[in-house]
Short mmCIF file of C-alpha atoms and ligand atoms in Angstrom, two decimals:
data_model
loop_
_atom_site.label_atom_id
_atom_site.label_comp_id
_atom_site.label_asym_id
_atom_site.label_seq_id
_atom_site.Cartn_x
_atom_site.Cartn_y
_atom_site.Cartn_z
CA UNK I 1 -39.90 -8.39 59.12
CA UNK I 2 -37.02 -11.43 59.53
CA UNK I 3 -34.66 -12.46 56.94
CA UNK I 4 -35.95 -16.02 55.87
CA UNK I 5 -33.23 -18.67 56.64
CA UNK I 6 -33.18 -20.14 53.22
CA UNK I 7 -32.49 -16.74 51.96
CA UNK I 8 -29.81 -16.10 54.74
CA UNK I 9 -27.90 -19.50 53.87
CA UNK I 10 -27.92 -18.68 50.11
CA UNK I 11 -26.70 -15.42 50.95
CA UNK I 12 -23.92 -16.75 53.17
CA UNK I 13 -22.79 -19.16 50.55
CA UNK I 14 -22.59 -16.35 47.95
CA UNK I 15 -20.71 -13.84 49.99
CA UNK I 16 -18.34 -15.89 52.26
CA UNK I 17 -16.04 -13.64 54.00
CA UNK I 18 -18.32 -10.58 53.63
CA UNK I 19 -21.66 -12.06 54.52
CA UNK I 20 -21.89 -10.41 57.95
CA UNK I 21 -20.96 -6.83 56.54
CA UNK I 22 -23.89 -7.56 53.90
CA UNK I 23 -26.54 -8.93 56.90
CA UNK I 24 -25.13 -5.62 59.18
CA UNK I 25 -26.19 -3.11 56.60
CA UNK I 26 -29.92 -4.44 57.17
CA UNK I 27 -29.26 -2.36 60.20
CA UNK I 28 -28.34 1.02 58.05
CA UNK I 29 -30.80 3.51 56.15
CA UNK I 30 -32.08 2.94 52.82
CA UNK I 31 -30.54 4.86 50.18
CA UNK I 32 -32.50 7.27 48.30
CA UNK I 33 -31.90 9.03 45.16
CA UNK I 34 -32.61 11.32 42.17
CA UNK I 35 -31.71 11.62 38.93
CA UNK I 36 -31.36 14.67 36.78
CA UNK I 37 -33.00 15.08 33.67
CA UNK I 38 -29.84 15.89 31.20
CA UNK I 39 -32.00 16.41 28.34
CA UNK I 40 -33.54 19.59 30.42
CA UNK I 41 -31.11 21.14 32.60
CA UNK I 42 -27.53 20.43 33.23
CA UNK I 43 -26.60 18.39 36.26
CA UNK I 44 -24.11 20.65 37.88
CA UNK I 45 -25.68 23.80 37.26
CA UNK I 46 -29.28 22.36 38.21
CA UNK I 47 -27.75 20.48 41.62
CA UNK I 48 -26.70 24.21 42.84
CA UNK I 49 -30.57 25.24 42.13
CA UNK I 50 -32.46 22.49 44.28
CA UNK I 51 -33.27 23.78 47.52
CA UNK I 52 -32.46 20.76 49.30
CA UNK I 53 -29.48 18.88 50.30
CA UNK I 54 -27.94 16.80 47.69
CA UNK I 55 -25.07 14.34 47.88
CA UNK I 56 -23.40 12.91 44.70
CA UNK I 57 -23.85 9.37 43.79
CA UNK I 58 -19.80 8.95 43.08
CA UNK I 59 -20.32 6.08 40.04
CA UNK I 60 -23.36 8.40 37.92
CA UNK I 61 -22.52 11.64 36.73
CA UNK I 62 -26.37 13.33 37.23
CA UNK I 63 -27.33 10.97 40.27
CA UNK I 64 -27.72 12.37 43.78
CA UNK I 65 -29.02 10.81 46.88
CA UNK I 66 -30.86 12.64 49.49
CA UNK I 67 -31.95 12.07 53.04
CA UNK I 68 -35.58 11.29 53.25
CA UNK I 69 -36.04 13.06 56.88
CA UNK I 70 -35.18 16.31 55.31
CA UNK I 71 -35.99 16.75 51.44
CA UNK I 72 -39.27 15.84 49.51
CA UNK I 73 -38.35 16.18 46.22
CA UNK I 74 -41.80 14.73 45.13
CA UNK I 75 -43.57 17.75 46.26
CA UNK I 76 -41.46 20.68 44.67
CA UNK I 77 -42.47 22.24 41.32
CA UNK I 78 -39.14 20.87 39.68
CA UNK I 79 -40.54 17.45 40.00
CA UNK I 80 -43.72 18.48 38.10
CA UNK I 81 -41.49 20.16 35.63
CA UNK I 82 -39.52 17.09 34.86
CA UNK I 83 -36.01 18.40 36.09
CA UNK I 84 -35.32 14.83 38.19
CA UNK I 85 -36.53 11.50 38.23
CA UNK I 86 -36.69 9.74 41.73
CA UNK I 87 -34.57 6.68 41.74
CA UNK I 88 -32.54 4.22 44.33
CA UNK I 89 -28.88 4.95 43.01
CA UNK I 90 -27.92 1.16 42.37
CA UNK I 91 -30.91 1.39 39.83
CA UNK I 92 -29.53 4.19 38.07
CA UNK I 93 -26.60 2.23 36.88
CA UNK I 94 -28.23 -0.47 34.02
CA UNK I 95 -28.90 2.70 31.59
CA UNK I 96 -26.00 4.97 32.96
CA UNK I 97 -23.50 2.15 31.91
CA UNK I 98 -25.68 1.01 28.62
CA UNK I 99 -25.62 4.16 27.35
CA UNK I 100 -27.37 5.62 24.46
CA UNK I 101 -26.04 8.33 22.16
CA UNK I 102 -28.41 10.89 19.66
CA UNK I 103 -29.51 9.33 16.59
CA UNK I 104 -29.48 5.34 17.82
CA UNK I 105 -32.61 2.91 17.80
CA UNK I 106 -32.96 1.68 21.78
CA UNK I 107 -35.51 -0.79 22.54
CA UNK I 108 -36.20 -0.71 27.03
CA UNK I 109 -37.95 -4.58 27.30
CA UNK I 110 -39.57 -4.28 30.24
CA UNK I 111 -39.62 -0.74 30.91
CA UNK I 112 -42.29 0.55 33.09
CA UNK I 113 -42.39 2.79 35.31
CA UNK I 114 -39.44 4.03 32.93
CA UNK I 115 -36.57 4.31 35.79
CA UNK I 116 -34.06 3.38 33.09
CA UNK I 117 -36.20 4.56 29.81
CA UNK I 118 -36.27 8.04 31.03
CA UNK I 119 -32.49 8.28 31.50
CA UNK I 120 -32.31 6.52 27.49
CA UNK I 121 -34.45 8.72 26.22
CA UNK I 122 -32.86 11.67 27.82
CA UNK I 123 -29.12 10.62 26.00
CA UNK I 124 -31.03 10.11 22.73
CA UNK I 125 -31.39 14.20 23.07
CA UNK I 126 -34.72 14.33 20.67
CA UNK I 127 -32.53 12.48 17.78
CA UNK I 128 -33.33 8.55 17.15
CA UNK I 129 -36.03 6.33 18.45
CA UNK I 130 -36.66 4.88 22.32
CA UNK I 131 -38.93 2.05 22.15
CA UNK I 132 -40.41 1.73 25.80
CA UNK I 133 -42.04 -1.61 26.31
CA UNK I 134 -44.10 -3.31 28.92
CA UNK I 135 -46.35 -6.24 29.08
CA UNK I 136 -48.47 -4.94 31.73
CA UNK I 137 -50.97 -2.06 29.74
CA UNK I 138 -51.80 -0.63 33.31
CA UNK I 139 -47.87 -0.16 34.00
CA UNK I 140 -47.17 0.85 30.42
CA UNK I 141 -49.62 3.55 31.09
CA UNK I 142 -47.31 5.15 34.20
CA UNK I 143 -44.14 4.28 32.20
CA UNK I 144 -45.84 6.49 29.15
CA UNK I 145 -46.72 9.07 31.71
CA UNK I 146 -42.94 9.11 33.05
CA UNK I 147 -41.59 9.48 29.62
CA UNK I 148 -43.75 12.32 28.82
CA UNK I 149 -43.05 14.12 32.00
CA UNK I 150 -39.49 14.04 31.34
CA UNK I 151 -39.93 15.64 28.04
CA UNK I 152 -39.23 12.97 26.07
CA UNK I 153 -40.99 12.71 22.65
CA UNK I 154 -38.78 10.57 20.39
CA UNK I 155 -40.63 7.33 21.69
CA UNK I 156 -42.76 4.52 20.82
CA UNK I 157 -44.85 3.17 24.06
CA UNK I 158 -46.03 -0.43 23.30
CA UNK I 159 -47.34 -3.02 25.16
CA UNK I 160 -46.39 -6.33 23.81
CA UNK I 161 -44.95 -9.82 24.26
CA UNK I 162 -41.04 -9.69 24.00
CA UNK I 163 -41.20 -12.99 21.66
CA UNK I 164 -43.45 -10.74 19.21
CA UNK I 165 -41.42 -7.59 19.36
CA UNK I 166 -38.62 -10.36 18.23
CA UNK I 167 -40.40 -10.88 15.24
CA UNK I 168 -41.30 -7.92 14.02
CA UNK I 169 -37.91 -5.77 14.99
CA UNK I 170 -34.76 -8.79 14.12
CA UNK I 171 -31.84 -7.18 14.78
CA UNK I 172 -33.05 -3.46 14.44
CA UNK I 173 -31.67 -1.85 17.89
CA UNK I 174 -28.27 -0.22 18.57
CA UNK I 175 -28.96 -0.74 21.95
CA UNK I 176 -31.52 -3.04 23.74
CA UNK I 177 -31.99 -2.87 27.97
CA UNK I 178 -33.80 -5.83 29.23
CA UNK I 179 -34.32 -4.92 33.32
CA UNK I 180 -35.87 -8.19 33.88
CA UNK I 181 -38.69 -9.24 36.31
CA UNK I 182 -36.94 -11.19 39.33
CA UNK I 183 -37.17 -12.22 42.84
CA UNK I 184 -36.39 -8.50 43.85
CA UNK I 185 -33.65 -9.88 46.86
CA UNK I 186 -32.12 -6.39 46.50
CA UNK I 187 -35.34 -4.49 47.25
CA UNK I 188 -35.70 -6.42 51.01
CA UNK I 189 -33.87 -3.80 52.91
CA UNK I 190 -36.09 -0.93 51.24
CA UNK I 191 -39.43 -2.96 51.11
CA UNK I 192 -39.32 -5.82 53.85
CA UNK I 193 -42.86 -7.35 53.34
CA UNK I 194 -41.24 -8.43 49.97
CA UNK I 195 -39.52 -11.34 51.83
CA UNK I 196 -42.72 -12.57 52.17
CA UNK I 197 -43.74 -12.52 48.77
CA UNK I 198 -40.14 -14.04 47.71
CA UNK I 199 -41.17 -17.26 49.83
CA UNK I 200 -44.14 -17.51 48.06
CA UNK I 201 -42.66 -17.03 44.91
CA UNK I 202 -39.16 -18.42 45.12
CA UNK I 203 -36.68 -17.18 42.80
CA UNK I 204 -36.21 -20.29 40.56
CA UNK I 205 -39.92 -19.37 39.26
CA UNK I 206 -38.42 -16.29 37.38
CA UNK I 207 -35.96 -18.31 35.51
CA UNK I 208 -37.92 -19.13 32.69
CA UNK I 209 -39.25 -16.17 31.48
CA UNK I 210 -35.79 -14.53 32.18
CA UNK I 211 -34.44 -16.87 29.76
CA UNK I 212 -37.37 -16.31 27.38
CA UNK I 213 -36.48 -12.57 27.87
CA UNK I 214 -33.00 -12.67 26.99
CA UNK I 215 -33.53 -14.92 24.00
CA UNK I 216 -36.01 -12.26 22.29
CA UNK I 217 -33.70 -9.22 23.78
CA UNK I 218 -30.56 -10.70 22.05
CA UNK I 219 -32.82 -11.41 18.44
CA UNK I 220 -33.55 -7.71 18.82
CA UNK I 221 -29.57 -6.33 19.02
CA UNK I 222 -28.10 -5.23 15.82
CA UNK I 223 -24.79 -6.63 15.15
CA UNK I 224 -22.22 -4.44 16.67
CA UNK I 225 -24.77 -3.49 18.92
CA UNK I 226 -25.80 -3.78 22.80
CA UNK I 227 -27.70 -5.70 25.29
CA UNK I 228 -27.68 -5.04 28.99
CA UNK I 229 -29.60 -7.78 31.07
CA UNK I 230 -30.19 -6.53 34.92
CA UNK I 231 -31.60 -7.41 37.98
CA UNK I 232 -32.26 -6.24 41.43
CA UNK I 233 -31.77 -9.78 42.76
CA UNK I 234 -28.67 -11.50 44.23
CA UNK I 235 -29.79 -14.91 42.94
CA UNK I 236 -27.18 -16.40 40.87
CA UNK I 237 -29.24 -18.44 38.53
CA UNK I 238 -31.51 -15.21 37.81
CA UNK I 239 -27.85 -13.52 37.44
CA UNK I 240 -25.07 -15.11 36.06
CA UNK I 241 -26.97 -17.88 35.15
CA UNK I 242 -29.02 -16.07 32.87
CA UNK I 243 -25.79 -14.86 30.90
CA UNK I 244 -24.41 -18.00 31.03
CA UNK I 245 -27.70 -19.51 29.20
CA UNK I 246 -27.41 -16.77 26.69
CA UNK I 247 -23.58 -17.35 26.02
CA UNK I 248 -24.56 -21.31 25.15
CA UNK I 249 -27.47 -20.35 23.16
CA UNK I 250 -25.96 -17.27 20.95
CA UNK I 251 -22.46 -17.65 19.88
CA UNK I 252 -22.78 -14.35 18.36
CA UNK I 253 -22.80 -12.51 21.83
CA UNK I 254 -19.82 -11.62 24.08
CA UNK I 255 -19.55 -10.18 27.47
CA UNK I 256 -18.21 -6.73 27.58
CA UNK I 257 -16.36 -4.94 30.45
CA UNK I 258 -18.56 -2.19 32.22
CA UNK I 259 -17.18 1.17 33.22
CA UNK I 260 -15.53 0.41 36.65
CA UNK I 261 -16.49 1.89 40.10
CA UNK I 262 -14.54 0.82 43.16
CA UNK I 263 -17.46 -0.61 45.14
CA UNK I 264 -19.06 -2.69 42.40
CA UNK I 265 -18.28 -6.60 43.19
CA UNK I 266 -17.24 -8.80 40.13
CA UNK I 267 -19.42 -11.51 38.77
CA UNK I 268 -19.64 -14.80 40.22
CA UNK I 269 -17.78 -16.94 37.74
CA UNK I 270 -17.89 -20.70 37.04
CA UNK I 271 -14.47 -22.05 36.60
CA UNK I 272 -15.92 -23.05 32.80
CA UNK I 273 -16.77 -19.22 32.01
CA UNK I 274 -14.22 -17.09 33.76
CA UNK I 275 -15.79 -14.23 31.62
CA UNK I 276 -18.84 -14.15 33.88
CA UNK I 277 -16.50 -12.23 36.13
CA UNK I 278 -17.00 -9.16 33.56
CA UNK I 279 -21.03 -9.07 35.12
CA UNK I 280 -21.11 -6.22 38.22
CA UNK I 281 -22.85 -6.90 41.49
CA UNK I 282 -23.80 -4.14 43.62
CA UNK I 283 -24.36 -4.89 47.59
CA UNK I 284 -25.61 -2.39 49.79
CA UNK I 285 -22.47 -3.39 52.51
CA UNK I 286 -19.90 -2.20 50.13
CA UNK I 287 -21.47 0.92 48.52
CA UNK I 288 -24.36 3.32 48.96
CA UNK I 289 -27.00 1.63 46.61
CA UNK I 290 -29.51 -1.32 47.40
CA UNK I 291 -28.34 -3.87 45.23
CA UNK I 292 -28.51 -4.51 41.18
CA UNK I 293 -26.83 -6.96 39.04
CA UNK I 294 -25.36 -5.88 35.41
CA UNK I 295 -24.28 -7.61 32.38
CA UNK I 296 -23.34 -6.01 29.08
CA UNK I 297 -23.14 -7.95 26.11
CA UNK I 298 -22.16 -6.92 22.42
CA UNK I 299 -23.55 -8.64 19.40
CA UNK I 300 -20.46 -9.65 17.29
CA UNK I 301 -20.60 -8.18 13.98
CA UNK I 302 -22.28 -10.06 10.93
CA UNK I 303 -22.21 -13.30 13.16
CA UNK I 304 -25.80 -13.76 12.11
CA UNK I 305 -27.42 -13.53 8.71
CA UNK I 306 -29.48 -10.42 8.27
CA UNK I 307 -33.01 -11.26 8.51
CA UNK I 308 -34.50 -10.37 5.30
CA UNK I 309 -37.50 -8.25 6.73
CA UNK I 310 -34.76 -5.74 8.31
CA UNK I 311 -35.84 -2.35 7.55
CA UNK I 312 -39.41 -3.24 5.85
CA UNK I 313 -41.54 -0.41 5.09
CA UNK I 314 -44.66 0.41 7.19
CA UNK I 315 -47.88 0.24 5.28
CA UNK I 316 -48.82 3.30 7.58
CA UNK I 317 -48.12 6.38 5.81
CA UNK I 318 -47.08 9.47 8.27
CA UNK I 319 -48.79 12.60 7.05
CA UNK I 320 -48.11 14.12 3.84
CA UNK I 321 -47.59 17.03 5.52
CA UNK I 322 -51.26 18.30 5.23
CA UNK I 323 -52.34 19.10 8.97
CA UNK I 324 -55.71 21.21 9.60
CA UNK I 325 -55.06 24.98 9.77
CA UNK I 326 -55.48 25.44 13.38
CA UNK I 327 -52.76 23.21 13.60
CA UNK I 328 -50.48 24.56 11.33
CA UNK I 329 -51.00 27.79 12.86
CA UNK I 330 -50.35 26.60 16.26
CA UNK I 331 -47.17 24.69 15.30
CA UNK I 332 -45.48 27.87 13.09
CA UNK I 333 -45.38 29.88 16.13
CA UNK I 334 -43.00 27.70 18.16
CA UNK I 335 -39.40 28.09 17.02
CA UNK I 336 -38.76 24.71 15.89
CA UNK I 337 -38.27 22.98 12.50
CA UNK I 338 -40.77 20.18 11.94
CA UNK I 339 -40.49 18.03 9.12
CA UNK I 340 -44.11 18.04 7.50
CA UNK I 341 -43.55 13.75 6.68
CA UNK I 342 -43.59 12.98 9.99
CA UNK I 343 -47.06 14.26 11.15
CA UNK I 344 -49.32 11.48 11.74
CA UNK I 345 -52.80 12.19 12.49
CA UNK I 346 -54.70 8.99 14.21
CA UNK I 347 -58.59 10.21 14.76
CA UNK I 348 -58.58 13.52 16.46
CA UNK I 349 -54.78 13.38 17.67
CA UNK I 350 -51.81 14.74 15.89
CA UNK I 351 -48.23 13.17 16.47
CA UNK I 352 -44.71 13.95 15.23
CA UNK I 353 -43.03 10.59 14.70
CA UNK I 354 -39.56 9.75 15.31
CA UNK I 355 -37.16 9.34 12.67
CA UNK I 356 -35.78 5.85 11.65
CA UNK I 357 -38.09 3.39 12.80
CA UNK I 358 -41.52 3.18 11.07
CA UNK I 359 -44.96 2.52 12.63
CA UNK I 360 -45.25 -1.25 12.46
CA UNK I 361 -48.91 -3.16 11.85
CA UNK I 362 -50.01 -5.61 14.68
CA UNK I 363 -48.09 -3.68 17.43
CA UNK I 364 -50.37 -2.49 20.33
CA UNK I 365 -48.86 1.29 20.65
CA UNK I 366 -49.59 3.49 23.78
CA UNK I 367 -47.94 6.38 21.91
CA UNK I 368 -46.21 7.02 18.78
CA UNK I 369 -44.28 9.66 18.68
CA UNK I 370 -44.81 12.92 20.30
CA UNK I 371 -48.35 13.78 21.06
CA UNK I 372 -48.63 17.54 19.79
CA UNK I 373 -52.21 17.62 20.11
CA UNK I 374 -55.93 17.33 19.27
CA UNK I 375 -57.90 18.62 16.21
CA UNK I 376 -61.58 18.93 16.83
CA UNK I 377 -64.09 21.28 15.23
CA UNK I 378 -61.34 23.30 13.24
CA UNK I 379 -59.73 24.46 16.61
CA UNK I 380 -56.16 22.71 18.01
CA UNK I 381 -55.53 22.00 21.64
CA UNK I 382 -52.08 21.35 22.29
CA UNK I 383 -51.16 18.54 24.43
CA UNK I 384 -49.56 18.35 27.85
CA UNK I 385 -46.93 16.41 26.04
CA UNK I 386 -45.98 19.29 23.98
CA UNK I 387 -45.31 21.72 26.53
CA UNK I 388 -42.98 19.35 28.47
CA UNK I 389 -41.17 18.48 25.16
CA UNK I 390 -40.54 22.66 24.73
CA UNK I 391 -38.00 24.83 26.01
CA UNK I 392 -39.40 28.13 27.09
CA UNK I 393 -37.18 29.93 24.69
CA UNK I 394 -39.09 27.91 21.95
CA UNK I 395 -42.66 29.63 22.56
CA UNK I 396 -43.19 33.22 21.87
CA UNK I 397 -46.00 33.64 25.01
CA UNK I 398 -44.43 32.33 28.42
CA UNK I 399 -45.79 32.76 31.99
CA UNK I 400 -42.51 32.33 33.98
CA UNK I 401 -43.30 31.67 37.80
CA UNK I 402 -40.34 31.55 40.14
CA UNK I 403 -40.71 28.00 42.58
CA UNK I 404 -41.58 30.20 45.75
CA UNK I 405 -44.46 31.86 43.94
CA UNK I 406 -48.00 30.78 45.27
CA UNK I 407 -49.49 30.76 42.23
CA UNK I 408 -46.87 27.99 40.66
CA UNK I 409 -48.54 25.14 43.03
CA UNK I 410 -51.90 26.68 42.36
CA UNK I 411 -51.30 26.19 38.85
CA UNK I 412 -50.03 22.39 39.23
CA UNK I 413 -53.52 22.30 41.15
CA UNK I 414 -55.75 22.95 38.47
CA UNK I 415 -56.84 26.86 39.58
CA UNK I 416 -57.42 29.81 37.72
CA UNK I 417 -54.61 32.24 38.10
CA UNK I 418 -54.73 36.29 38.26
CA UNK I 419 -51.39 36.72 36.25
CA UNK I 420 -52.41 40.27 35.40
CA UNK I 421 -48.88 41.52 37.14
CA UNK I 422 -46.62 39.56 34.69
CA UNK I 423 -48.43 39.99 31.46
CA UNK I 424 -49.21 42.75 29.12
CA UNK I 425 -52.64 44.34 29.47
CA UNK I 426 -53.54 43.14 25.88
CA UNK I 427 -51.96 39.16 25.80
CA UNK I 428 -54.46 36.67 25.21
CA UNK I 429 -54.19 32.85 23.77
CA UNK I 430 -52.06 29.97 24.95
CA UNK I 431 -49.56 30.53 27.05
CA UNK I 432 -46.74 28.20 28.30
CA UNK I 433 -46.65 28.31 31.56
CA UNK I 434 -43.06 28.03 33.39
CA UNK I 435 -41.18 27.78 36.91
CA UNK I 436 -37.82 29.08 36.74
CA UNK I 437 -37.73 28.79 33.22
CA UNK I 438 -38.69 25.05 32.68
CA UNK I 439 -42.17 24.53 31.29
CA UNK I 440 -44.94 22.86 33.60
CA UNK I 441 -48.27 23.43 30.84
CA UNK I 442 -50.55 25.33 28.99
CA UNK I 443 -52.84 28.10 30.12
CA UNK I 444 -55.41 30.32 28.06
CA UNK I 445 -55.13 33.64 29.03
CA UNK I 446 -58.01 36.49 28.45
CA UNK I 447 -58.12 39.77 30.48
CA UNK I 448 -54.78 38.80 32.84
CA UNK I 449 -57.04 35.63 34.03
CA UNK I 450 -55.30 32.64 32.83
CA UNK I 451 -57.60 29.63 32.15
CA UNK I 452 -55.84 26.49 33.57
CA UNK I 453 -55.11 23.91 31.32
CA UNK I 454 -52.64 21.97 32.85
CA UNK I 455 -53.47 18.39 32.21
CA UNK I 456 -55.85 16.94 35.26
CA UNK I 457 -54.43 13.73 35.59
CA UNK I 458 -51.33 14.97 36.56
CA UNK I 459 -52.28 17.43 39.17
CA UNK I 460 -50.61 18.41 42.41
CA UNK I 461 -52.27 16.42 45.18
N1 SAM S 501 -37.10 -1.35 34.06
C1 SAM S 501 -37.97 -0.72 35.23
C2 SAM S 501 -37.55 0.68 36.13
O1 SAM S 501 -36.47 0.86 35.52
O2 SAM S 501 -38.45 1.72 36.06
C3 SAM S 501 -38.49 -1.54 36.06
C4 SAM S 501 -38.75 -3.02 35.30
S1 SAM S 501 -39.32 -4.07 36.43
C5 SAM S 501 -37.87 -4.95 37.11
C6 SAM S 501 -39.93 -5.58 35.40
C7 SAM S 501 -41.07 -4.82 34.37
O3 SAM S 501 -41.26 -6.09 33.47
C8 SAM S 501 -42.28 -4.67 35.13
O4 SAM S 501 -42.59 -3.84 34.97
C9 SAM S 501 -43.29 -5.80 34.53
O5 SAM S 501 -44.34 -5.80 34.30
C10 SAM S 501 -42.40 -6.19 33.28
N2 SAM S 501 -42.80 -7.69 32.63
C11 SAM S 501 -42.97 -9.06 33.38
N3 SAM S 501 -42.92 -9.96 32.57
C12 SAM S 501 -42.52 -9.32 31.35
C13 SAM S 501 -42.50 -9.90 30.02
N4 SAM S 501 -42.67 -11.40 29.60
N5 SAM S 501 -42.31 -9.13 29.29
C14 SAM S 501 -41.95 -7.88 29.56
N6 SAM S 501 -42.27 -7.38 30.32
C15 SAM S 501 -42.40 -7.74 31.32
#
């Protein structure tokens, strides 16, 4: 597909002497990567167990690139164990450089399908809260799947208008990510057909929504907290232009330095706003990434009056600690301390709420915390999300198969398994099925035969 002339000219003006190298990059192979889930595995240790060749992404400590001609990471049981997320290397940068610390309140405002939210969630290490939002309900469902597959339980997944969230969560979050919808110019090497879409829907058409998003996002950052704005486009108005707009609208926001890397290009500054240089540009002719823009901002301490409904109580009560006996019995076997006040029952579903941010009325939630399981007819059925959230050592009855054992893929396809060679003769009931020590899902054992309880919607295709 031909690069549109107007786009070519715009890039020539932006890049000056670097333009020919950028244009030449269209002849090179696209970059493919995976990011190891630090919630489940140590990147240095796991990379040696993954049976295909990986090269470190030099600016991301848990990022690796692979060759699509020799590796198929989505066709390996480790993918189903949530041990990594497939992500183009430059797209790993915003969540990495925003960071998140255990115990913090973090919001990803445009989160689907979860490439950045899964990293932010992993960094919370089970403490604090990740609110992952996407305005599109169908995309938010894909986001939920990815968060659950990666074993992240301290989440609220919402599908809301960002301006509405800003009214509900003023100055609430330690860190906010806005990975804005954009004209996607950084994706053109990978998906040339997007160039046609670009001509139909040009960069300027995204500017109003980006400005509205950045204002909503900034309103939800705590004083002293951070906002990362990112796009996968090169257009100045969508990138530095959005930051210029925010700095003009909010004197309490300031640009911060981003941890450097040799290949990064500084932001393109205006003469009257030199600090725009603190933004980061990723270009495919300078480093092994397709293209991204990042700007990290901080809200100055106490620059804005704290709004009165900050910290308001939720009218929804978490459980009083009373849960049905069958659930109580099941959970008592898990080697983990559950705080009773965090149980939350809705219909037949039992959830474990995150700590630090109550459920709010009027918000469209797709998930409130970790779905533990369902309670029907006095029986408790543990959820797929719970299996993914556990470590093998936390459950007393596990069936640990190797990635090479043909039963592993059969399990992921939903088949019944004969596991009589790996379980004691009289073992029965729920078992956690694992691959090389990492949980995949549940099965119910009787007489050496394992009835498959792997979530049907996630089966190996
Ligand atoms: N952060 C995601 C990731 O890494 O996987 C990619 C996000 S994508 C660039 C932008 C997302 O913004 C889309 O999923 C889209 O549905 C969502 N979006 C578009 N308009 C929005 C709006 N007004 N509010 C919130 N999300 C919006």
